[in-house]
């Protein structure tokens, strides 16, 4: 059994937002769980870094998940139901593979409907 090292950092503003919004916290947990699982299962990663930060000036919560696993060549994983649901809510997902790292950037707009200014916070 291999050990996977997971480092996590979260700024206090991001932690407050996640702790005060059940839907957002649940979505955050789902994205982290799925990303870690995929990195270990499909990419053979043994080092994962997770960072959550609030970009107040842009009204966004950013989640960065990087790992040292091999890149997934088949892009079909980006069309799964979990990621499709997040995209429908205005969440931006960006994958990149460089410097022997796989990086998933998740950007969640905290105000996602300009017409009525419905907010996640």
XYZ file of N, CA and C in Angstrom:
363
model
N 0.842 -1.174 0.000
C 0.000 0.000 0.000
C 0.890 1.241 0.000
N 0.660 2.111 -0.950
C 1.431 3.339 -1.042
C 0.762 4.434 -0.219
N 1.591 5.290 0.330
C 1.112 6.442 1.096
C 1.051 7.641 0.157
N -0.023 8.398 0.253
C -0.185 9.606 -0.544
C -0.057 10.801 0.398
N 0.844 11.716 0.073
C 1.037 12.914 0.872
C 0.127 14.009 0.305
N -0.722 14.576 1.168
C -1.635 15.635 0.754
C -1.371 16.865 1.613
N -1.002 17.962 0.963
C -0.816 19.245 1.643
C -2.023 20.119 1.315
N -2.547 20.795 2.335
C -3.694 21.654 2.094
C -3.484 22.993 2.785
N -3.802 24.056 2.052
C -3.769 25.383 2.645
C -5.006 26.149 2.205
N -5.508 26.965 3.130
C -6.719 27.714 2.850
C -6.615 29.047 3.592
N -6.854 30.137 2.878
C -6.817 31.415 3.590
C -8.080 31.545 4.445
N -8.019 32.391 5.460
C -9.117 32.492 6.423
C -10.425 32.958 5.780
N -10.340 33.794 4.754
C -11.555 34.258 4.065
C -12.226 33.113 3.315
N -11.438 32.284 2.650
C -11.985 31.132 1.936
C -12.605 30.149 2.922
N -11.932 29.937 4.043
C -12.456 29.027 5.063
C -13.794 29.530 5.596
N -13.906 30.843 5.831
C -15.155 31.428 6.315
C -16.284 31.212 5.301
N -16.000 31.488 4.026
C -17.009 31.320 2.964
C -17.481 29.871 2.913
N -16.536 28.927 2.942
C -16.892 27.508 2.852
C -17.670 27.037 4.078
N -17.324 27.550 5.235
C -18.022 27.141 6.457
C -19.394 27.792 6.601
N -19.652 28.858 5.866
C -20.936 29.547 5.999
C -21.919 29.199 4.873
N -21.520 28.359 3.940
C -22.397 28.012 2.830
C -22.345 26.496 2.610
N -23.410 25.796 2.999
C -23.434 24.336 2.927
C -23.271 23.813 1.502
N -23.944 24.464 0.530
C -23.842 24.000 -0.850
C -22.412 24.123 -1.360
N -21.804 25.266 -1.120
C -20.451 25.506 -1.592
C -19.466 24.558 -0.927
N -19.631 24.328 0.363
C -18.751 23.395 1.080
C -18.893 21.985 0.511
N -20.126 21.573 0.248
C -20.365 20.247 -0.312
C -19.738 20.125 -1.700
N -19.899 21.155 -2.527
C -19.301 21.141 -3.869
C -17.783 21.094 -3.767
N -17.207 21.872 -2.861
C -15.764 21.887 -2.621
C -15.285 20.486 -2.244
N -15.978 19.853 -1.299
C -15.602 18.504 -0.866
C -15.702 17.501 -2.006
N -16.756 17.605 -2.828
C -16.914 16.693 -3.962
C -15.784 16.847 -4.968
N -15.427 18.093 -5.295
C -14.348 18.342 -6.257
C -13.028 17.819 -5.708
N -12.754 18.086 -4.438
C -11.501 17.609 -3.830
C -11.464 16.084 -3.813
N -12.543 15.459 -3.354
C -12.575 13.992 -3.295
C -12.375 13.360 -4.664
N -13.092 13.860 -5.663
C -12.993 13.298 -7.008
C -11.605 13.523 -7.602
N -11.061 14.711 -7.392
C -9.744 15.033 -7.946
C -8.646 14.189 -7.317
N -8.701 14.046 -6.005
C -7.693 13.223 -5.307
C -7.822 11.770 -5.741
N -9.048 11.282 -5.793
C -9.280 9.901 -6.217
C -8.753 9.653 -7.625
N -9.070 10.557 -8.562
C -8.605 10.398 -9.941
C -7.086 10.473 -10.039
N -6.477 11.395 -9.289
C -5.026 11.566 -9.334
C -4.315 10.297 -8.868
N -4.838 9.687 -7.814
C -4.210 8.487 -7.269
C -4.527 7.272 -8.139
N -5.796 7.105 -8.485
C -6.227 5.909 -9.214
C -5.736 5.884 -10.663
N -5.887 7.010 -11.370
C -5.553 7.027 -12.796
C -4.173 7.595 -13.088
N -3.687 8.490 -12.231
C -2.400 9.130 -12.497
C -1.263 8.611 -11.653
N -1.568 7.701 -10.720
C -0.559 7.140 -9.821
C 0.175 8.213 -9.025
N -0.528 9.274 -8.660
C 0.080 10.369 -7.888
C 0.350 9.909 -6.462
N 1.432 10.439 -5.887
C 1.690 10.190 -4.473
C 1.908 11.494 -3.706
N 1.822 12.632 -4.416
C 1.899 13.948 -3.779
C 0.808 14.837 -4.372
N -0.010 15.391 -3.490
C -1.120 16.236 -3.921
C -1.107 17.506 -3.073
N -1.340 18.633 -3.730
C -1.408 19.915 -3.037
C -2.756 20.562 -3.351
N -3.434 21.024 -2.297
C -4.748 21.651 -2.442
C -4.681 23.040 -1.796
N -5.065 24.053 -2.557
C -5.079 25.421 -2.050
C -6.431 26.042 -2.358
N -7.022 26.698 -1.351
C -8.266 27.443 -1.549
C -7.999 28.883 -1.143
N -8.392 29.800 -2.012
C -8.166 31.215 -1.709
C -9.314 32.047 -2.246
N -9.648 33.082 -1.502
C -10.693 34.000 -1.913
C -10.055 35.147 -2.674
N -10.526 35.365 -3.901
C -10.081 36.498 -4.721
C -11.184 37.549 -4.613
N -11.147 38.337 -3.516
C -12.229 39.275 -3.241
C -12.408 40.301 -4.347
N -11.312 40.799 -4.904
C -11.421 41.837 -5.933
C -12.134 41.324 -7.177
N -12.079 40.013 -7.415
C -12.740 39.421 -8.580
C -14.031 38.713 -8.198
N -14.349 38.657 -6.910
C -15.566 37.983 -6.468
C -15.553 36.500 -6.764
N -14.393 35.866 -6.556
C -14.242 34.448 -6.892
C -13.570 33.679 -5.758
N -13.940 32.430 -5.667
C -13.244 31.481 -4.817
C -12.444 30.585 -5.748
N -11.143 30.474 -5.508
C -10.287 29.647 -6.364
C -9.811 28.437 -5.591
N -9.867 27.315 -6.257
C -9.383 26.057 -5.717
C -8.342 25.532 -6.694
N -7.129 25.313 -6.207
C -6.039 24.788 -7.032
C -5.649 23.427 -6.490
N -5.701 22.423 -7.354
C -5.334 21.069 -6.947
C -4.257 20.589 -7.910
N -3.056 20.356 -7.379
C -1.971 19.860 -8.228
C -1.496 18.517 -7.697
N -0.963 17.717 -8.610
C -0.429 16.424 -8.208
C 0.722 16.039 -9.132
N 1.520 15.091 -8.694
C 2.671 14.645 -9.473
C 2.366 13.395 -10.290
N 1.104 13.099 -10.489
C 0.723 11.922 -11.272
C 0.889 12.152 -12.758
N 0.818 11.052 -13.483
C 0.930 11.174 -14.936
C -0.329 11.835 -15.489
N -0.172 12.612 -16.550
C -1.337 13.279 -17.152
C -2.318 12.260 -17.719
N -3.586 12.598 -17.644
C -4.618 11.764 -18.250
C -4.760 12.209 -19.688
N -4.499 11.297 -20.602
C -4.518 11.643 -22.024
C -5.948 11.744 -22.541
N -6.812 10.849 -22.117
C -8.208 10.869 -22.546
C -8.926 12.015 -21.845
N -9.437 12.981 -22.594
C -10.080 14.162 -22.023
C -11.541 13.913 -21.653
N -12.032 12.694 -21.773
C -13.446 12.430 -21.505
C -13.822 12.668 -20.043
N -12.848 12.631 -19.127
C -13.147 12.846 -17.724
C -13.701 14.253 -17.489
N -13.442 15.185 -18.391
C -13.927 16.556 -18.226
C -15.414 16.666 -18.528
N -16.004 15.621 -19.055
C -17.422 15.712 -19.409
C -18.299 14.916 -18.449
N -17.757 14.469 -17.326
C -18.537 13.722 -16.349
C -19.644 14.568 -15.755
N -20.605 13.915 -15.120
C -21.770 14.627 -14.605
C -21.405 15.634 -13.519
N -20.444 15.308 -12.689
C -20.045 16.242 -11.634
C -19.502 17.538 -12.200
N -18.594 17.438 -13.160
C -18.024 18.630 -13.759
C -19.057 19.372 -14.603
N -19.954 18.650 -15.268
C -21.002 19.299 -16.068
C -21.921 20.135 -15.189
N -22.271 19.605 -14.024
C -23.129 20.335 -13.095
C -22.437 21.607 -12.620
N -21.163 21.514 -12.285
C -20.429 22.691 -11.840
C -20.355 23.739 -12.944
N -20.097 23.317 -14.170
C -20.028 24.269 -15.286
C -21.369 24.968 -15.496
N -22.476 24.237 -15.329
C -23.803 24.825 -15.511
C -24.062 25.929 -14.487
N -23.400 25.854 -13.343
C -23.562 26.872 -12.309
C -22.559 28.011 -12.449
N -21.782 27.992 -13.518
C -20.841 29.077 -13.760
C -19.450 28.817 -13.234
N -19.195 27.608 -12.741
C -17.874 27.258 -12.233
C -16.959 26.978 -13.414
N -15.777 27.548 -13.390
C -14.811 27.363 -14.468
C -13.784 26.331 -14.037
N -13.578 25.302 -14.872
C -12.595 24.258 -14.604
C -11.508 24.347 -15.662
N -10.284 24.346 -15.221
C -9.161 24.423 -16.157
C -8.124 23.377 -15.757
N -7.753 22.534 -16.717
C -6.754 21.503 -16.487
C -5.489 21.877 -17.239
N -4.355 21.621 -16.634
C -3.103 21.803 -17.366
C -2.089 20.773 -16.877
N -1.202 20.406 -17.755
C -0.127 19.471 -17.435
C 1.181 20.123 -17.843
N 1.996 20.475 -16.857
C 3.301 21.041 -17.156
C 4.226 20.817 -15.969
N 5.490 20.873 -16.226
C 6.493 20.716 -15.171
C 6.261 19.473 -14.313
N 5.873 18.392 -14.958
C 5.656 17.123 -14.267
C 4.564 17.222 -13.202
N 3.651 18.161 -13.390
C 2.532 18.346 -12.480
C 1.229 18.380 -13.283
N 0.171 17.866 -12.693
C -1.160 18.028 -13.246
C -1.880 19.015 -12.343
N -2.464 20.044 -12.931
C -3.103 21.094 -12.151
C -4.558 21.249 -12.576
N -5.448 21.242 -11.602
C -6.858 21.546 -11.815
C -7.124 22.864 -11.107
N -7.615 23.842 -11.848
C -7.999 25.127 -11.272
C -9.513 25.237 -11.348
N -10.144 25.419 -10.200
C -11.590 25.564 -10.129
C -11.876 26.997 -9.677
N -12.615 27.742 -10.492
C -12.967 29.112 -10.168
C -14.477 29.187 -9.978
N -14.894 29.581 -8.784
C -16.315 29.672 -8.459
C -16.680 31.139 -8.298
N -17.534 31.671 -9.180
C -17.990 33.059 -8.993
C -18.917 33.114 -7.784
N -18.682 34.060 -6.897
C -19.506 34.147 -5.693
C -20.819 34.858 -5.949
N -20.914 35.635 -7.023
C -22.184 36.174 -7.513
C -22.329 35.576 -8.898
N -23.289 34.650 -9.068
C -23.341 33.921 -10.327
C -24.505 34.271 -11.222
N -25.373 35.178 -10.838
C -26.483 35.559 -11.699
C -26.599 37.081 -11.673
N -26.097 37.717 -12.696
C -26.086 39.183 -12.747
C -27.485 39.777 -12.716
N -28.482 39.083 -13.274
C -29.830 39.632 -13.363
C -30.422 39.894 -11.971
N -30.243 38.954 -11.053
C -30.818 39.156 -9.723
C -29.767 39.152 -8.633
N -28.489 39.135 -9.019
C -27.392 39.178 -8.062
C -27.492 38.092 -7.002
N -28.033 36.930 -7.372
C -28.088 35.822 -6.440
C -26.660 35.435 -6.094
N -26.400 35.281 -4.841
C -25.027 35.094 -4.382
C -24.864 33.756 -3.678
N -23.646 33.229 -3.776
C -23.315 31.995 -3.039
C -22.928 32.301 -1.607
N -22.717 33.566 -1.296
C -22.325 33.910 0.081
C -23.399 34.715 0.772
